[in-house]
Structures are given as C-alpha cells and as structure tokens.
CSV table of C-alpha atoms in Angstrom, one decimal:
chain,number,residue,atom,x,y,z
H,13,UNK,CA,86.2,112.2,86.0
H,14,UNK,CA,86.2,110.3,89.2
H,15,UNK,CA,88.1,112.1,92.0
H,16,UNK,CA,90.2,110.4,94.7
H,17,UNK,CA,89.7,111.3,98.3
H,18,UNK,CA,93.3,111.2,99.5
H,19,UNK,CA,92.2,112.8,102.8
H,20,UNK,CA,89.9,109.8,103.4
H,21,UNK,CA,92.8,107.5,102.7
H,22,UNK,CA,95.0,109.4,105.2
H,23,UNK,CA,92.3,109.5,107.9
H,24,UNK,CA,91.7,105.8,107.5
H,25,UNK,CA,95.4,105.1,107.7
H,26,UNK,CA,95.8,107.1,110.9
H,27,UNK,CA,93.1,105.0,112.5
H,28,UNK,CA,94.6,101.7,111.5
H,29,UNK,CA,98.3,102.1,111.1
H,30,UNK,CA,101.1,102.0,113.7
H,31,UNK,CA,104.3,103.3,112.2
H,32,UNK,CA,107.2,104.5,114.2
H,33,UNK,CA,108.0,104.5,117.9
H,34,UNK,CA,105.2,103.7,120.3
H,35,UNK,CA,104.9,107.4,121.0
H,36,UNK,CA,104.6,108.1,117.3
H,37,UNK,CA,101.7,105.6,117.2
H,38,UNK,CA,99.4,107.7,119.4
H,39,UNK,CA,97.0,109.7,117.3
H,40,UNK,CA,93.7,111.4,118.3
H,41,UNK,CA,90.2,110.8,117.0
H,42,UNK,CA,90.0,112.0,113.4
H,43,UNK,CA,86.3,111.4,112.6
H,44,UNK,CA,85.6,115.1,112.2
H,45,UNK,CA,88.4,115.8,109.7
H,46,UNK,CA,87.3,117.2,106.3
H,47,UNK,CA,89.2,118.3,103.1
H,48,UNK,CA,89.1,121.9,104.3
H,49,UNK,CA,90.1,121.2,107.9
H,50,UNK,CA,93.1,118.9,107.2
H,51,UNK,CA,96.6,120.2,106.4
H,52,UNK,CA,96.2,122.9,109.0
H,53,UNK,CA,98.4,121.9,111.9
H,54,UNK,CA,101.7,120.2,112.6
H,55,UNK,CA,99.8,117.3,114.1
H,56,UNK,CA,98.0,116.9,110.7
H,57,UNK,CA,101.3,116.9,108.9
H,58,UNK,CA,102.7,114.2,111.2
H,59,UNK,CA,99.5,112.1,110.9
H,60,UNK,CA,100.0,112.2,107.1
H,61,UNK,CA,103.6,111.2,107.5
H,62,UNK,CA,102.5,108.3,109.8
H,63,UNK,CA,100.2,107.0,107.1
H,64,UNK,CA,103.1,107.1,104.6
H,65,UNK,CA,105.3,105.1,106.8
H,66,UNK,CA,102.4,102.8,107.5
H,67,UNK,CA,102.2,101.6,103.9
H,68,UNK,CA,105.3,99.4,104.7
H,69,UNK,CA,102.8,97.2,106.7
H,70,UNK,CA,100.5,97.1,103.7
H,71,UNK,CA,98.2,99.4,101.8
H,72,UNK,CA,95.5,98.7,104.4
H,73,UNK,CA,97.8,98.5,107.4
H,74,UNK,CA,97.0,94.8,108.0
H,75,UNK,CA,99.9,92.9,109.5
H,76,UNK,CA,98.6,89.7,107.9
H,77,UNK,CA,98.9,91.2,104.4
H,78,UNK,CA,102.5,92.0,105.2
H,79,UNK,CA,103.6,88.7,106.8
H,80,UNK,CA,101.5,86.3,104.7
H,81,UNK,CA,101.7,88.1,101.3
H,82,UNK,CA,104.4,90.8,101.1
H,83,UNK,CA,107.2,89.0,103.1
H,84,UNK,CA,106.5,85.6,101.6
H,85,UNK,CA,106.5,87.0,98.1
H,86,UNK,CA,109.8,88.6,98.6
H,87,UNK,CA,111.4,85.6,100.3
H,88,UNK,CA,110.1,82.3,98.9
H,89,UNK,CA,111.8,82.3,95.6
H,90,UNK,CA,115.3,82.6,97.1
H,91,UNK,CA,117.7,79.8,97.9
H,92,UNK,CA,117.9,80.5,101.7
H,93,UNK,CA,114.2,79.8,102.4
H,94,UNK,CA,112.0,76.7,101.8
H,95,UNK,CA,108.3,77.1,102.3
H,96,UNK,CA,106.1,74.7,104.1
H,97,UNK,CA,104.2,73.2,101.1
H,98,UNK,CA,101.3,72.4,103.3
H,99,UNK,CA,100.6,76.1,103.7
H,100,UNK,CA,99.0,78.0,100.8
H,101,UNK,CA,100.7,81.4,101.3
H,102,UNK,CA,102.8,82.2,98.2
H,103,UNK,CA,103.1,78.5,97.5
H,104,UNK,CA,102.9,79.1,93.8
H,105,UNK,CA,105.7,81.6,93.9
H,106,UNK,CA,107.9,79.1,95.8
H,107,UNK,CA,107.3,76.5,93.1
H,108,UNK,CA,107.6,79.0,90.2
H,109,UNK,CA,104.0,78.2,89.1
H,110,UNK,CA,102.5,81.5,89.9
H,111,UNK,CA,100.2,83.5,87.6
H,112,UNK,CA,99.4,87.2,87.0
H,113,UNK,CA,96.6,86.8,89.6
H,114,UNK,CA,98.8,85.8,92.6
H,115,UNK,CA,98.1,88.1,95.6
H,116,UNK,CA,101.7,88.4,96.9
H,117,UNK,CA,103.1,90.6,94.1
H,118,UNK,CA,99.7,92.4,94.0
H,119,UNK,CA,100.2,93.3,97.6
H,120,UNK,CA,103.7,94.6,97.0
H,121,UNK,CA,102.4,96.7,94.1
H,122,UNK,CA,99.5,98.0,96.1
H,123,UNK,CA,101.5,98.8,99.3
H,124,UNK,CA,104.2,100.5,97.3
H,125,UNK,CA,101.9,102.7,95.3
H,126,UNK,CA,99.8,103.5,98.4
H,127,UNK,CA,103.0,104.8,100.0
H,128,UNK,CA,104.0,106.7,96.9
H,129,UNK,CA,100.6,108.4,96.6
H,130,UNK,CA,100.8,109.5,100.3
H,131,UNK,CA,104.4,110.7,99.9
H,132,UNK,CA,103.4,112.7,96.7
H,133,UNK,CA,100.6,114.4,98.7
H,134,UNK,CA,103.0,115.3,101.5
H,135,UNK,CA,105.6,116.6,99.1
H,136,UNK,CA,103.0,118.9,97.5
H,137,UNK,CA,101.0,120.0,100.4
H,138,UNK,CA,103.5,120.5,103.3
H,139,UNK,CA,105.3,123.5,101.7
H,140,UNK,CA,101.9,125.3,101.6
H,141,UNK,CA,101.2,124.9,105.4
H,142,UNK,CA,101.5,128.0,107.4
H,143,UNK,CA,101.6,126.2,110.8
H,144,UNK,CA,105.0,124.6,110.2
H,145,UNK,CA,108.4,126.1,110.5
H,146,UNK,CA,110.7,125.9,107.4
H,147,UNK,CA,112.8,123.4,109.3
H,148,UNK,CA,109.8,121.1,110.0
H,149,UNK,CA,108.7,121.5,106.3
H,150,UNK,CA,112.1,120.5,105.1
H,151,UNK,CA,112.3,117.5,107.4
H,152,UNK,CA,108.9,116.1,106.7
H,153,UNK,CA,109.2,116.5,102.9
H,154,UNK,CA,112.7,114.8,103.1
H,155,UNK,CA,111.2,111.9,105.0
H,156,UNK,CA,108.4,111.6,102.3
H,157,UNK,CA,111.1,111.6,99.6
H,158,UNK,CA,113.0,108.9,101.4
H,159,UNK,CA,109.9,106.8,101.6
H,160,UNK,CA,109.0,107.4,98.0
H,161,UNK,CA,112.5,106.2,97.0
H,162,UNK,CA,112.1,103.1,99.2
H,163,UNK,CA,108.8,102.2,97.6
H,164,UNK,CA,110.1,102.7,94.1
H,165,UNK,CA,113.1,100.6,95.1
H,166,UNK,CA,110.8,97.7,95.9
H,167,UNK,CA,108.9,98.2,92.6
H,168,UNK,CA,111.9,98.5,90.3
H,169,UNK,CA,113.7,95.5,91.7
H,170,UNK,CA,110.5,93.4,91.8
H,171,UNK,CA,108.7,94.4,88.6
H,172,UNK,CA,111.3,96.7,86.7
H,173,UNK,CA,108.7,98.1,84.4
H,174,UNK,CA,106.4,100.3,86.4
H,175,UNK,CA,104.7,103.7,86.2
H,176,UNK,CA,106.5,106.7,87.5
H,177,UNK,CA,104.1,109.0,89.4
H,178,UNK,CA,105.7,111.9,91.3
H,179,UNK,CA,102.7,114.4,91.6
H,180,UNK,CA,99.7,114.4,93.7
H,181,UNK,CA,96.7,113.8,91.4
H,182,UNK,CA,93.1,114.1,92.4
H,183,UNK,CA,91.8,112.9,89.0
H,184,UNK,CA,91.9,109.2,88.8
H,185,UNK,CA,92.3,109.2,85.0
H,186,UNK,CA,95.7,111.0,85.5
H,187,UNK,CA,97.0,108.0,87.3
H,188,UNK,CA,96.3,105.7,84.4
H,189,UNK,CA,99.8,106.2,83.0
H,190,UNK,CA,102.1,103.9,81.1
H,191,UNK,CA,105.2,102.2,82.5
H,192,UNK,CA,108.5,103.9,82.2
H,193,UNK,CA,112.0,102.3,81.8
H,194,UNK,CA,113.8,101.1,84.9
H,195,UNK,CA,116.6,103.6,84.4
H,196,UNK,CA,114.1,106.4,84.9
H,197,UNK,CA,112.9,104.8,88.1
H,198,UNK,CA,116.5,104.6,89.3
H,199,UNK,CA,117.1,108.2,88.4
H,200,UNK,CA,114.1,109.2,90.5
H,201,UNK,CA,115.3,107.1,93.5
H,202,UNK,CA,118.7,108.7,93.4
H,203,UNK,CA,117.2,112.2,93.0
H,204,UNK,CA,114.8,111.7,96.0
H,205,UNK,CA,117.5,110.4,98.3
H,206,UNK,CA,120.1,113.0,97.3
H,207,UNK,CA,117.5,115.7,98.0
H,208,UNK,CA,116.3,114.1,101.2
H,209,UNK,CA,119.7,113.4,102.8
H,210,UNK,CA,120.7,117.0,103.8
H,211,UNK,CA,117.3,117.8,105.3
H,212,UNK,CA,117.0,114.6,107.4
H,213,UNK,CA,118.0,114.5,111.0
H,214,UNK,CA,121.0,112.4,112.0
H,215,UNK,CA,119.0,111.1,114.9
H,216,UNK,CA,115.5,111.5,116.2
H,217,UNK,CA,114.4,111.9,119.8
H,218,UNK,CA,113.0,108.9,121.7
H,219,UNK,CA,109.5,110.0,120.9
H,220,UNK,CA,110.1,109.8,117.2
H,221,UNK,CA,112.5,106.9,116.9
H,222,UNK,CA,112.0,104.9,113.7
H,223,UNK,CA,111.6,107.9,111.4
H,224,UNK,CA,114.1,108.1,108.5
H,225,UNK,CA,117.5,109.7,109.2
H,226,UNK,CA,120.5,110.9,107.1
H,227,UNK,CA,122.1,107.5,107.7
H,228,UNK,CA,119.1,105.7,106.2
H,229,UNK,CA,119.1,107.9,103.1
H,230,UNK,CA,122.9,107.4,102.6
H,231,UNK,CA,122.5,103.6,103.1
H,232,UNK,CA,119.6,103.3,100.7
H,233,UNK,CA,121.3,105.5,98.1
H,234,UNK,CA,124.5,103.4,98.5
H,235,UNK,CA,122.4,100.3,98.0
H,236,UNK,CA,120.8,101.8,94.9
H,237,UNK,CA,124.2,102.5,93.4
H,238,UNK,CA,125.3,98.9,94.2
H,239,UNK,CA,122.2,97.5,92.4
H,240,UNK,CA,123.2,99.5,89.3
H,241,UNK,CA,126.9,98.5,89.6
H,242,UNK,CA,128.0,102.1,90.2
H,243,UNK,CA,130.8,100.8,92.3
H,244,UNK,CA,132.7,104.0,92.9
H,245,UNK,CA,129.6,105.9,94.0
H,246,UNK,CA,128.5,103.0,96.2
H,247,UNK,CA,131.9,102.9,97.9
H,248,UNK,CA,131.7,106.6,98.7
H,249,UNK,CA,128.1,106.7,99.9
H,250,UNK,CA,128.3,103.5,102.0
H,251,UNK,CA,131.7,104.6,103.3
H,252,UNK,CA,130.0,107.8,104.6
H,253,UNK,CA,127.6,105.6,106.6
H,254,UNK,CA,130.6,103.9,108.3
H,255,UNK,CA,131.6,107.3,109.7
H,256,UNK,CA,128.3,108.2,111.2
H,257,UNK,CA,128.6,106.4,114.6
H,258,UNK,CA,126.8,103.2,113.9
H,259,UNK,CA,128.2,100.0,115.3
H,260,UNK,CA,127.6,96.3,115.5
H,261,UNK,CA,125.7,95.1,118.5
H,262,UNK,CA,127.8,92.8,120.8
H,263,UNK,CA,125.2,90.1,120.7
H,264,UNK,CA,124.0,89.1,117.2
H,265,UNK,CA,120.6,87.9,118.6
H,266,UNK,CA,119.8,91.4,119.9
H,267,UNK,CA,119.0,92.4,116.4
H,268,UNK,CA,115.9,90.2,116.5
H,269,UNK,CA,114.8,89.8,120.1
H,270,UNK,CA,113.7,93.4,120.7
H,271,UNK,CA,116.6,94.2,123.0
H,272,UNK,CA,118.1,96.9,120.8
H,273,UNK,CA,115.3,98.3,118.6
H,274,UNK,CA,116.3,101.4,116.7
H,275,UNK,CA,119.7,101.0,118.3
H,276,UNK,CA,123.3,101.3,117.3
H,277,UNK,CA,123.1,98.7,114.5
H,278,UNK,CA,119.7,99.8,113.3
H,279,UNK,CA,119.7,102.1,110.3
H,280,UNK,CA,116.0,101.7,109.3
H,281,UNK,CA,113.3,99.3,110.6
H,282,UNK,CA,109.7,98.6,110.0
H,283,UNK,CA,108.1,99.5,113.3
H,284,UNK,CA,105.6,97.3,115.2
H,285,UNK,CA,103.7,97.8,118.4
H,286,UNK,CA,103.4,95.2,121.1
H,287,UNK,CA,99.9,96.3,122.2
H,288,UNK,CA,96.5,96.8,120.6
H,289,UNK,CA,96.3,100.5,121.0
H,290,UNK,CA,93.0,102.1,119.9
H,291,UNK,CA,91.6,98.7,119.1
H,292,UNK,CA,94.2,98.0,116.5
H,293,UNK,CA,96.5,95.0,116.3
H,294,UNK,CA,99.9,95.9,114.9
H,295,UNK,CA,102.0,93.2,116.6
H,296,UNK,CA,104.4,91.2,114.5
H,297,UNK,CA,104.0,87.5,114.0
H,298,UNK,CA,107.4,86.0,113.0
H,299,UNK,CA,107.6,84.2,116.3
H,300,UNK,CA,104.4,82.3,115.4
H,301,UNK,CA,105.4,81.7,111.8
H,302,UNK,CA,108.9,80.3,112.3
H,303,UNK,CA,108.2,78.2,115.4
H,304,UNK,CA,107.6,74.4,115.1
H,305,UNK,CA,104.2,72.9,115.3
H,306,UNK,CA,105.5,71.1,118.4
H,307,UNK,CA,106.1,74.4,120.1
H,308,UNK,CA,102.6,75.7,119.2
H,309,UNK,CA,103.8,77.6,116.1
H,310,UNK,CA,102.9,77.5,112.5
H,311,UNK,CA,106.2,76.7,110.8
H,312,UNK,CA,105.3,78.6,107.7
H,313,UNK,CA,108.8,78.4,106.2
H,314,UNK,CA,112.2,76.9,107.0
H,315,UNK,CA,115.9,77.4,106.3
H,316,UNK,CA,116.8,75.7,103.1
H,317,UNK,CA,119.1,72.6,103.1
H,318,UNK,CA,121.7,74.6,101.2
H,319,UNK,CA,121.7,77.4,103.8
H,320,UNK,CA,122.0,75.1,106.7
H,321,UNK,CA,125.0,73.3,105.2
H,322,UNK,CA,126.6,76.6,104.3
H,323,UNK,CA,126.0,77.8,107.8
H,324,UNK,CA,127.8,74.8,109.2
H,325,UNK,CA,131.0,76.0,107.5
H,326,UNK,CA,130.8,79.3,109.4
H,327,UNK,CA,133.4,78.4,112.1
H,328,UNK,CA,135.1,80.0,115.0
H,329,UNK,CA,138.9,80.0,115.3
H,330,UNK,CA,138.5,76.8,117.3
H,331,UNK,CA,136.6,75.0,114.6
H,332,UNK,CA,133.2,75.2,116.2
H,333,UNK,CA,130.1,76.5,114.5
H,334,UNK,CA,129.8,80.3,115.0
H,335,UNK,CA,127.4,82.1,117.4
H,336,UNK,CA,125.5,83.8,114.6
H,337,UNK,CA,124.6,80.4,113.2
H,338,UNK,CA,123.2,79.2,116.5
H,339,UNK,CA,121.2,82.4,116.8
H,340,UNK,CA,119.8,82.0,113.3
H,341,UNK,CA,118.7,78.4,113.0
H,342,UNK,CA,117.5,75.5,115.1
H,343,UNK,CA,119.0,72.3,113.8
H,344,UNK,CA,120.4,68.9,114.7
H,345,UNK,CA,123.4,69.9,116.7
H,346,UNK,CA,124.3,69.3,120.4
H,347,UNK,CA,124.5,73.1,121.0
H,348,UNK,CA,121.3,74.1,119.1
H,349,UNK,CA,118.5,75.5,121.3
H,350,UNK,CA,115.2,77.4,120.8
H,351,UNK,CA,112.5,78.9,122.9
H,352,UNK,CA,109.3,76.8,123.1
H,353,UNK,CA,106.1,78.5,124.1
H,354,UNK,CA,104.6,75.2,125.2
H,355,UNK,CA,107.5,74.5,127.5
H,356,UNK,CA,107.9,78.2,128.4
H,357,UNK,CA,111.6,77.6,128.3
H,358,UNK,CA,114.6,77.3,126.0
H,359,UNK,CA,114.9,73.6,124.9
H,360,UNK,CA,117.7,71.7,123.3
H,361,UNK,CA,117.2,70.2,119.8
H,362,UNK,CA,118.1,66.7,121.1
H,363,UNK,CA,115.3,66.9,123.7
H,364,UNK,CA,112.5,67.6,121.2
H,365,UNK,CA,113.8,66.1,117.9
H,366,UNK,CA,111.4,63.2,117.9
H,367,UNK,CA,108.5,65.7,118.2
H,368,UNK,CA,109.5,67.9,115.3
H,369,UNK,CA,107.8,67.8,111.9
H,370,UNK,CA,110.8,69.2,110.1
H,371,UNK,CA,114.6,68.8,110.7
H,372,UNK,CA,115.5,72.5,110.7
H,373,UNK,CA,113.9,75.9,111.6
H,374,UNK,CA,114.7,79.6,111.6
H,375,UNK,CA,114.9,81.1,115.1
H,376,UNK,CA,115.4,84.7,114.3
H,377,UNK,CA,112.5,86.6,116.0
H,378,UNK,CA,111.5,83.5,118.0
H,379,UNK,CA,111.7,84.7,121.6
H,380,UNK,CA,109.7,84.5,124.7
H,381,UNK,CA,107.9,87.9,124.6
H,382,UNK,CA,104.2,87.1,124.4
H,383,UNK,CA,102.3,83.9,125.4
H,384,UNK,CA,100.3,84.3,122.2
H,385,UNK,CA,103.5,84.4,120.0
H,386,UNK,CA,102.8,88.0,118.9
H,387,UNK,CA,105.1,90.8,119.9
H,388,UNK,CA,106.1,94.3,119.0
H,389,UNK,CA,109.6,93.5,117.8
H,390,UNK,CA,110.6,95.7,114.8
H,391,UNK,CA,111.9,94.2,111.6
H,392,UNK,CA,115.2,95.6,110.2
H,393,UNK,CA,115.2,96.7,106.6
H,394,UNK,CA,118.7,98.1,106.8
H,395,UNK,CA,121.2,97.3,109.5
H,396,UNK,CA,124.8,98.2,109.8
H,397,UNK,CA,126.1,94.7,109.2
H,398,UNK,CA,124.4,94.8,105.8
H,399,UNK,CA,126.0,98.2,105.1
H,400,UNK,CA,129.5,96.9,105.9
H,401,UNK,CA,128.9,93.9,103.6
H,402,UNK,CA,127.7,96.1,100.8
H,403,UNK,CA,130.6,98.5,101.4
H,404,UNK,CA,133.0,95.5,101.2
H,405,UNK,CA,131.4,94.4,98.0
H,406,UNK,CA,131.9,97.8,96.4
H,407,UNK,CA,135.5,98.0,97.7
H,408,UNK,CA,136.2,94.5,96.2
H,409,UNK,CA,134.8,95.4,92.8
H,410,UNK,CA,136.9,98.6,92.9
H,411,UNK,CA,140.0,96.5,93.3
H,412,UNK,CA,140.4,97.1,97.1
H,413,UNK,CA,140.1,93.5,98.1
H,414,UNK,CA,142.3,93.7,101.2
H,415,UNK,CA,140.3,96.6,102.6
H,416,UNK,CA,137.1,94.7,101.8
H,417,UNK,CA,138.3,91.8,103.9
H,418,UNK,CA,138.8,94.1,106.9
H,419,UNK,CA,135.2,95.3,106.7
H,420,UNK,CA,133.8,91.7,106.3
H,421,UNK,CA,135.9,90.6,109.3
H,422,UNK,CA,134.2,93.2,111.5
H,423,UNK,CA,130.9,91.4,110.8
H,424,UNK,CA,132.4,87.9,111.1
H,425,UNK,CA,134.1,88.7,114.4
H,426,UNK,CA,130.9,90.0,116.0
H,427,UNK,CA,129.2,86.7,115.1
H,428,UNK,CA,132.2,84.8,116.6
H,429,UNK,CA,133.3,83.5,113.2
H,430,UNK,CA,137.0,83.3,112.4
H,431,UNK,CA,138.4,86.2,110.3
H,432,UNK,CA,139.0,85.7,106.6
H,433,UNK,CA,142.6,85.4,105.4
H,434,UNK,CA,144.0,86.6,102.1
H,435,UNK,CA,141.8,86.1,99.0
H,436,UNK,CA,141.7,87.1,95.4
H,437,UNK,CA,139.1,89.5,94.1
H,438,UNK,CA,137.2,86.6,92.5
H,439,UNK,CA,137.4,84.4,95.6
H,440,UNK,CA,136.1,87.2,97.8
H,441,UNK,CA,133.3,88.0,95.4
H,442,UNK,CA,132.1,84.4,95.7
H,443,UNK,CA,132.5,84.5,99.5
H,444,UNK,CA,130.4,87.6,99.7
H,445,UNK,CA,127.7,86.3,97.4
H,446,UNK,CA,127.3,82.8,98.7
H,447,UNK,CA,128.5,82.9,102.3
H,448,UNK,CA,128.8,86.2,104.0
H,449,UNK,CA,125.5,87.8,102.9
H,450,UNK,CA,123.3,84.7,103.1
H,451,UNK,CA,124.7,83.6,106.5
H,452,UNK,CA,124.6,87.0,108.1
H,453,UNK,CA,121.3,88.1,106.6
H,454,UNK,CA,119.4,84.9,106.3
H,455,UNK,CA,115.6,85.3,105.9
H,456,UNK,CA,115.8,89.1,106.5
H,457,UNK,CA,113.2,91.1,104.6
H,458,UNK,CA,113.8,91.7,100.9
H,459,UNK,CA,117.5,90.8,100.8
H,460,UNK,CA,118.5,87.4,99.4
H,461,UNK,CA,116.3,87.1,96.3
H,462,UNK,CA,117.1,90.7,95.3
H,463,UNK,CA,120.8,90.0,95.7
H,464,UNK,CA,120.3,87.1,93.2
H,465,UNK,CA,118.4,89.4,91.0
H,466,UNK,CA,121.1,92.0,90.8
H,467,UNK,CA,123.9,89.5,90.2
H,468,UNK,CA,121.9,88.2,87.2
H,469,UNK,CA,121.0,91.6,85.8
H,470,UNK,CA,124.5,93.1,86.3
H,471,UNK,CA,127.5,92.8,84.0
H,472,UNK,CA,130.1,92.2,86.7
H,473,UNK,CA,130.6,88.4,87.0
H,474,UNK,CA,127.0,87.8,86.0
H,475,UNK,CA,125.4,84.8,87.6
H,476,UNK,CA,122.3,83.1,86.3
H,477,UNK,CA,119.6,82.9,89.0
H,478,UNK,CA,118.5,79.5,87.7
H,479,UNK,CA,122.0,78.1,87.8
H,480,UNK,CA,122.4,79.4,91.4
H,481,UNK,CA,119.1,77.8,92.4
H,482,UNK,CA,120.1,74.5,90.7
H,483,UNK,CA,123.5,74.5,92.4
H,484,UNK,CA,121.8,75.1,95.8
H,485,UNK,CA,119.1,72.4,95.2
H,486,UNK,CA,116.1,74.8,95.3
H,487,UNK,CA,112.9,72.7,95.2
H,488,UNK,CA,110.9,73.1,92.0
H,489,UNK,CA,113.8,74.8,90.2
H,490,UNK,CA,112.9,72.8,87.1
H,491,UNK,CA,109.8,75.1,86.8
H,492,UNK,CA,111.9,78.2,86.7
H,493,UNK,CA,111.8,80.3,83.5
H,494,UNK,CA,113.3,83.7,82.6
H,495,UNK,CA,109.9,85.3,83.3
H,496,UNK,CA,110.2,84.4,86.9
H,497,UNK,CA,113.1,86.8,87.4
H,498,UNK,CA,110.4,89.5,87.7
H,499,UNK,CA,107.0,89.5,89.3
H,500,UNK,CA,104.2,89.7,86.8
H,501,UNK,CA,102.3,93.0,86.5
H,502,UNK,CA,99.2,92.2,88.5
H,503,UNK,CA,96.3,91.3,86.3
H,504,UNK,CA,94.0,93.4,88.6
H,505,UNK,CA,96.1,96.4,87.8
H,506,UNK,CA,96.1,95.8,84.0
H,507,UNK,CA,92.4,95.4,84.1
H,508,UNK,CA,92.0,98.8,85.7
H,509,UNK,CA,94.7,100.6,83.7
H,510,UNK,CA,94.8,99.4,80.1
H,511,UNK,CA,98.0,101.4,79.5
H,512,UNK,CA,99.9,98.8,81.5
H,513,UNK,CA,101.7,96.1,79.6
H,514,UNK,CA,102.5,92.6,81.0
H,515,UNK,CA,106.1,91.8,81.9
H,516,UNK,CA,107.9,89.6,79.3
H,517,UNK,CA,106.7,86.1,79.3
H,518,UNK,CA,103.6,86.9,81.4
C-alpha cells in the first residue's frame, strides 16, 4: 500500500506557512530533515504545530487559496454579502448554480483535512518525545486538539456528512473511510475541546501570541453547544469566557486596522505577516479586495442592499447612524469616508461618488498600511463581541431575556448605538438574528451563512434559509434548492475515495 510522507508535508509547510505571531513565523532551514531526525527537539514540535495552524491559510499555505476560494465560499451565499458578478471567484456559489467540481468547497475540505492530519500526527507523536517536559507535551497536544476541533467544526457545518479520522495513518488506504453522522463529529469536537481546555495557557507570551488559549477553547465549545441548541451548556461555557478578562476595544475599527491584534477583544485570529520573510508572501489582501476600482482596488464583493438598509437603522441616542456602521461600510452618506490608496488619504463619499462603479462598499480591513494594498493585519475568527452576542442568544433561549439585553447593550454601546429597551423573548430573538449579529459581524469570516444554517437546522424558532434570503432580496435566490444548504462533497474526493457518498441532491 502507498505510504504517506507526513514528515515531507510538515517540512514543506514549515517553509511556506506563517502562522502565529511574527516571532512564531521564524523557522530555520529544514532541508536536511528526515523521518528519523524529526520529532527529536522542542523546535521540531513547534514547527509541526506551526504547520497545523498554517492549514487555516490553506492546505498549501497560499493566501490566494484562502481569500479567493475559502473565504468567498464561506461568505458569498449569505445575505450580508453580494459578489461582484464580473469576477469569477465563487460566482457559481453566489448564484446557487455551483456543481460538485467547484473549487471553493474543495479548498475548505482540503484545508480542513490537512489541518486534521497534522493535528493527528502531533497528538500521537508528541507524547513519545523525550526532549519535551510534560507541561510542554500537554500544551502542544491541547493546541492540536483545539485545531482539530476547529477544522471539524468547519467541515460539519459546511458538509455535515464527513469522515471522522482521529489517528495518524501512514497507509493511504486506511484514510479511505466512509462518512460518519454529524452527531459523531459534534461529539468529537466537544471531546477535543473539553480535553484541550485545562491544558491550554490562559495567555501566551508576546513571542507566541496567536496560539490557542483556554479562552479560545471555551468560546469554540460554547459556539458548538449553540449550534446544537444545547442552550444551558452554551450559557455556562460562554459565561465562563466573560469572566476571563476579555473586553471590548474602545474603537470598533481597531478590530480590523491592525491596531489591536491579539488584543483584549481578540479570542482567536488567523495570523498574517506583513513582510515576505524567507521569500514567502503571507500578507493578507482584504484591503485590495474590498476597495473600489476607483481607489485602485479590486472590489471583489460588496455589502448587500439588505445589510446597508439594516445598518442605517443602527442609530445613536441622538438618532444618527452609529459609529460601527460608519466603520463597516462606505456608502452614500455625508459622514461616510474611506481610505483611498490613489489619493493616499481618507476621502468623503460625496467627493468620489461619480467615480465609483458601485454605490456601496465594505471598509473593514481597508486601511492605509501598505502602498500595494497588502498588509499583515490578522483576521478574527472569534472576538469577544461575538461571544457576548452568542451568550445573549443562549440567555434569551433560556428565558433570561432581560439579562440577554444587558449583554447585547455592551456591544451596542461600544459601537455608539443606543441601548435596547424592553423586549419579549421572540422580539429579542429576531433582533439578535437579523440585526445585532449581521450589523456587528458583517463580512467576518465564517459567521453569517453558518448562522443562517443553524437557524434552519435547529428546532428553536426554525427559519428557512430560502425564506430569509427571499425576504432580504438575495440575488439569484430563485435558484436556491434544499441541496444548497450544504456544500457538495467534492467530486475530486469522491473519485479518490469511493467510500464517500454525495450529499443529498448532489
């Protein structure tokens, strides 16, 4: 049987991946590593861990695979984003005309299983290493379990029916396994996070910022409970995060401009580097993708009409549009401004409106950091504002609506929106689903579509995705079928592993 060289995978990843803090990115030349010489030192263990984090960029470490394939595949079907139909990336997903051969879902599958395979290897090999203290072993294995849970979270919410592989296999045929049921994947996610949590650090030194912490494990576990409508467990676990010292940044925009990376509001981020260390390019490109053609950008996608109109209702106590809206979108409003690379200045919408190709743009991550539009700003996967909103949702579903409003108002007040008054449970549920979460978390990685997914799949006030998309005037919604709730199992994978079965309707 054909053997897999996992060491080769790790060595290649070390050379091309940049995962955590800039210090964490610095790795030595590894050309002389062999199967017998690896897994000998603490440095080797950390290099393997770096490769496991690196799968978040993509299986190969390419930033383009992440931004043009993984991100767009996760974002374009939702009601808060409208794609530029003149650009090909994930265009078929946005119009619900995709096939089993589309590359976006394939890249999500490939990246997730690459990360899972690397995590499995760490979980098996690290305990055998003599060069590590028991504390180091426990911490590194815990981080690998956190990452494995994260990658399985992406898979189960995107595809549902996926193989569960938790052992390090060197025989390729042993990886040709059948899919398991979603409940088994959720069980594994919960198990990994519960085992990881006590062995993770509460905070890393500046050299290792970006690695998973106890707070990240608690937050992801709370999110997993929320997706399964385990409201009581979600309330407890997310409540634990609120007691860990996290806080909302004073300035909403600092979550996206690089001013507070891995800071007080950050619970877990995908790390990017602003340079091209060791000949590699791991800068992020959202600035380029969201900026208008008139500013030298690509304008790959836009805020949807529904989102902009909903944001216009997010008002201050004085009746003005809130600060978090102005820091999220660039639109036809006297107070709306955005950085223009061509002007090398912040410009008012009114000054450039005649030059714009589209009437509205996202401006998160669009800041003056690099004349080429590229920068090293990290992308938040879980921030404290999201935790507070998830916590509020769990509280509300547990009948604690007044307490839930208190938590939501913390987020609103930071964004300079007026506090909510008294609401019923049903009213607050709708407010959370169709205002608070999309307004606060617009276009953020892997959030809105999967919120819509869980509200359709759940039994608590179930909402049809298609109905929501119709109500919010999603383009091409007439093409939406039940099969589009899930990604198709990639045809490339079915051709390799004949034990895989297509998802329903595909």
